[in-house]
């Protein structure tokens, strides 16, 4: 388990917004809702495969 996965779990628990790139598209102020057993991230803007997420940034703002 890598460090980004741990940070994402913490962001979900603390209800922090995140920014990331996914398949050459940038997503900003995304609300992460949950991670399932197949490493899929469920959010308010869709479902994303964790392996394809790049440049993950955990923001200080909360929802």
PDB file of N, CA and C in Angstrom, residues 4-36:
ATOM      1  N   UNK A   4       0.231   7.546  -1.108  1.00  0.00           N
ATOM      2  CA  UNK A   4      -0.905   8.294  -1.653  1.00  0.00           C
ATOM      3  C   UNK A   4      -2.231   7.648  -1.248  1.00  0.00           C
ATOM      4  N   UNK A   5      -2.261   6.321  -1.211  1.00  0.00           N
ATOM      5  CA  UNK A   5      -3.469   5.605  -0.805  1.00  0.00           C
ATOM      6  C   UNK A   5      -3.819   5.937   0.646  1.00  0.00           C
ATOM      7  N   UNK A   6      -2.810   5.971   1.503  1.00  0.00           N
ATOM      8  CA  UNK A   6      -3.026   6.323   2.914  1.00  0.00           C
ATOM      9  C   UNK A   6      -3.527   7.760   3.056  1.00  0.00           C
ATOM     10  N   UNK A   7      -2.930   8.681   2.295  1.00  0.00           N
ATOM     11  CA  UNK A   7      -3.375  10.073   2.336  1.00  0.00           C
ATOM     12  C   UNK A   7      -4.813  10.211   1.857  1.00  0.00           C
ATOM     13  N   UNK A   8      -5.176   9.448   0.841  1.00  0.00           N
ATOM     14  CA  UNK A   8      -6.545   9.489   0.327  1.00  0.00           C
ATOM     15  C   UNK A   8      -7.525   8.943   1.358  1.00  0.00           C
ATOM     16  N   UNK A   9      -7.159   7.874   2.051  1.00  0.00           N
ATOM     17  CA  UNK A   9      -8.013   7.340   3.129  1.00  0.00           C
ATOM     18  C   UNK A   9      -8.205   8.385   4.224  1.00  0.00           C
ATOM     19  N   UNK A  10      -7.147   9.088   4.576  1.00  0.00           N
ATOM     20  CA  UNK A  10      -7.219  10.136   5.605  1.00  0.00           C
ATOM     21  C   UNK A  10      -8.096  11.294   5.132  1.00  0.00           C
ATOM     22  N   UNK A  11      -7.993  11.668   3.859  1.00  0.00           N
ATOM     23  CA  UNK A  11      -8.819  12.748   3.305  1.00  0.00           C
ATOM     24  C   UNK A  11     -10.296  12.374   3.348  1.00  0.00           C
ATOM     25  N   UNK A  12     -10.615  11.113   3.085  1.00  0.00           N
ATOM     26  CA  UNK A  12     -12.005  10.656   3.153  1.00  0.00           C
ATOM     27  C   UNK A  12     -12.510  10.727   4.588  1.00  0.00           C
ATOM     28  N   UNK A  13     -11.700  10.267   5.529  1.00  0.00           N
ATOM     29  CA  UNK A  13     -12.094  10.279   6.941  1.00  0.00           C
ATOM     30  C   UNK A  13     -12.272  11.705   7.467  1.00  0.00           C
ATOM     31  N   UNK A  14     -11.382  12.622   7.045  1.00  0.00           N
ATOM     32  CA  UNK A  14     -11.427  14.003   7.524  1.00  0.00           C
ATOM     33  C   UNK A  14     -12.336  14.899   6.686  1.00  0.00           C
ATOM     34  N   UNK A  15     -12.864  14.362   5.580  1.00  0.00           N
ATOM     35  CA  UNK A  15     -13.746  15.091   4.660  1.00  0.00           C
ATOM     36  C   UNK A  15     -13.057  16.315   4.062  1.00  0.00           C
ATOM     37  N   UNK A  16     -11.845  16.102   3.534  1.00  0.00           N
ATOM     38  CA  UNK A  16     -11.106  17.146   2.832  1.00  0.00           C
ATOM     39  C   UNK A  16     -11.345  17.025   1.329  1.00  0.00           C
ATOM     40  N   UNK A  17     -11.341  18.162   0.641  1.00  0.00           N
ATOM     41  CA  UNK A  17     -11.389  18.158  -0.811  1.00  0.00           C
ATOM     42  C   UNK A  17     -10.047  17.673  -1.357  1.00  0.00           C
ATOM     43  N   UNK A  18     -10.050  17.163  -2.595  1.00  0.00           N
ATOM     44  CA  UNK A  18      -8.818  16.740  -3.243  1.00  0.00           C
ATOM     45  C   UNK A  18      -8.765  17.292  -4.668  1.00  0.00           C
ATOM     46  N   UNK A  19      -7.544  17.409  -5.194  1.00  0.00           N
ATOM     47  CA  UNK A  19      -7.280  17.727  -6.598  1.00  0.00           C
ATOM     48  C   UNK A  19      -6.436  16.598  -7.156  1.00  0.00           C
ATOM     49  N   UNK A  20      -6.630  16.252  -8.422  1.00  0.00           N
ATOM     50  CA  UNK A  20      -5.808  15.227  -9.053  1.00  0.00           C
ATOM     51  C   UNK A  20      -5.969  15.275 -10.568  1.00  0.00           C
ATOM     52  N   UNK A  21      -5.079  14.551 -11.254  1.00  0.00           N
ATOM     53  CA  UNK A  21      -5.176  14.356 -12.699  1.00  0.00           C
ATOM     54  C   UNK A  21      -5.587  12.914 -12.943  1.00  0.00           C
ATOM     55  N   UNK A  22      -6.460  12.724 -13.927  1.00  0.00           N
ATOM     56  CA  UNK A  22      -6.941  11.380 -14.262  1.00  0.00           C
ATOM     57  C   UNK A  22      -7.090  11.300 -15.765  1.00  0.00           C
ATOM     58  N   UNK A  23      -6.295  10.431 -16.389  1.00  0.00           N
ATOM     59  CA  UNK A  23      -6.303  10.264 -17.843  1.00  0.00           C
ATOM     60  C   UNK A  23      -6.174  11.603 -18.568  1.00  0.00           C
ATOM     61  N   UNK A  24      -5.149  12.373 -18.206  1.00  0.00           N
ATOM     62  CA  UNK A  24      -4.820  13.675 -18.819  1.00  0.00           C
ATOM     63  C   UNK A  24      -5.908  14.729 -18.652  1.00  0.00           C
ATOM     64  N   UNK A  25      -6.761  14.583 -17.660  1.00  0.00           N
ATOM     65  CA  UNK A  25      -7.783  15.584 -17.360  1.00  0.00           C
ATOM     66  C   UNK A  25      -7.626  15.972 -15.888  1.00  0.00           C
ATOM     67  N   UNK A  26      -7.736  17.249 -15.600  1.00  0.00           N
ATOM     68  CA  UNK A  26      -7.540  17.749 -14.245  1.00  0.00           C
ATOM     69  C   UNK A  26      -8.880  17.888 -13.526  1.00  0.00           C
ATOM     70  N   UNK A  27      -8.930  17.430 -12.291  1.00  0.00           N
ATOM     71  CA  UNK A  27     -10.128  17.546 -11.453  1.00  0.00           C
ATOM     72  C   UNK A  27      -9.765  18.360 -10.219  1.00  0.00           C
ATOM     73  N   UNK A  28     -10.591  19.354  -9.905  1.00  0.00           N
ATOM     74  CA  UNK A  28     -10.322  20.230  -8.766  1.00  0.00           C
ATOM     75  C   UNK A  28     -11.521  20.255  -7.827  1.00  0.00           C
ATOM     76  N   UNK A  29     -11.253  20.390  -6.537  1.00  0.00           N
ATOM     77  CA  UNK A  29     -12.270  20.456  -5.485  1.00  0.00           C
ATOM     78  C   UNK A  29     -13.254  19.292  -5.559  1.00  0.00           C
ATOM     79  N   UNK A  30     -12.708  18.088  -5.573  1.00  0.00           N
ATOM     80  CA  UNK A  30     -13.500  16.869  -5.633  1.00  0.00           C
ATOM     81  C   UNK A  30     -13.750  16.389  -4.210  1.00  0.00           C
ATOM     82  N   UNK A  31     -14.992  15.967  -3.920  1.00  0.00           N
ATOM     83  CA  UNK A  31     -15.331  15.390  -2.622  1.00  0.00           C
ATOM     84  C   UNK A  31     -15.139  13.881  -2.688  1.00  0.00           C
ATOM     85  N   UNK A  32     -14.091  13.336  -2.049  1.00  0.00           N
ATOM     86  CA  UNK A  32     -13.926  11.882  -2.046  1.00  0.00           C
ATOM     87  C   UNK A  32     -14.910  11.261  -1.059  1.00  0.00           C
ATOM     88  N   UNK A  33     -15.674  10.277  -1.496  1.00  0.00           N
ATOM     89  CA  UNK A  33     -16.694   9.681  -0.644  1.00  0.00           C
ATOM     90  C   UNK A  33     -16.258   8.344  -0.044  1.00  0.00           C
ATOM     91  N   UNK A  34     -15.718   7.430  -0.884  1.00  0.00           N
ATOM     92  CA  UNK A  34     -15.238   6.158  -0.339  1.00  0.00           C
ATOM     93  C   UNK A  34     -14.332   5.463  -1.335  1.00  0.00           C
ATOM     94  N   UNK A  35     -13.532   4.532  -0.821  1.00  0.00           N
ATOM     95  CA  UNK A  35     -12.702   3.637  -1.621  1.00  0.00           C
ATOM     96  C   UNK A  35     -13.239   2.227  -1.423  1.00  0.00           C
ATOM     97  N   UNK A  36     -13.390   1.469  -2.514  1.00  0.00           N
ATOM     98  CA  UNK A  36     -13.861   0.101  -2.352  1.00  0.00           C
ATOM     99  C   UNK A  36     -12.685  -0.876  -2.423  1.00  0.00           C
TER     100      UNK A  36
END
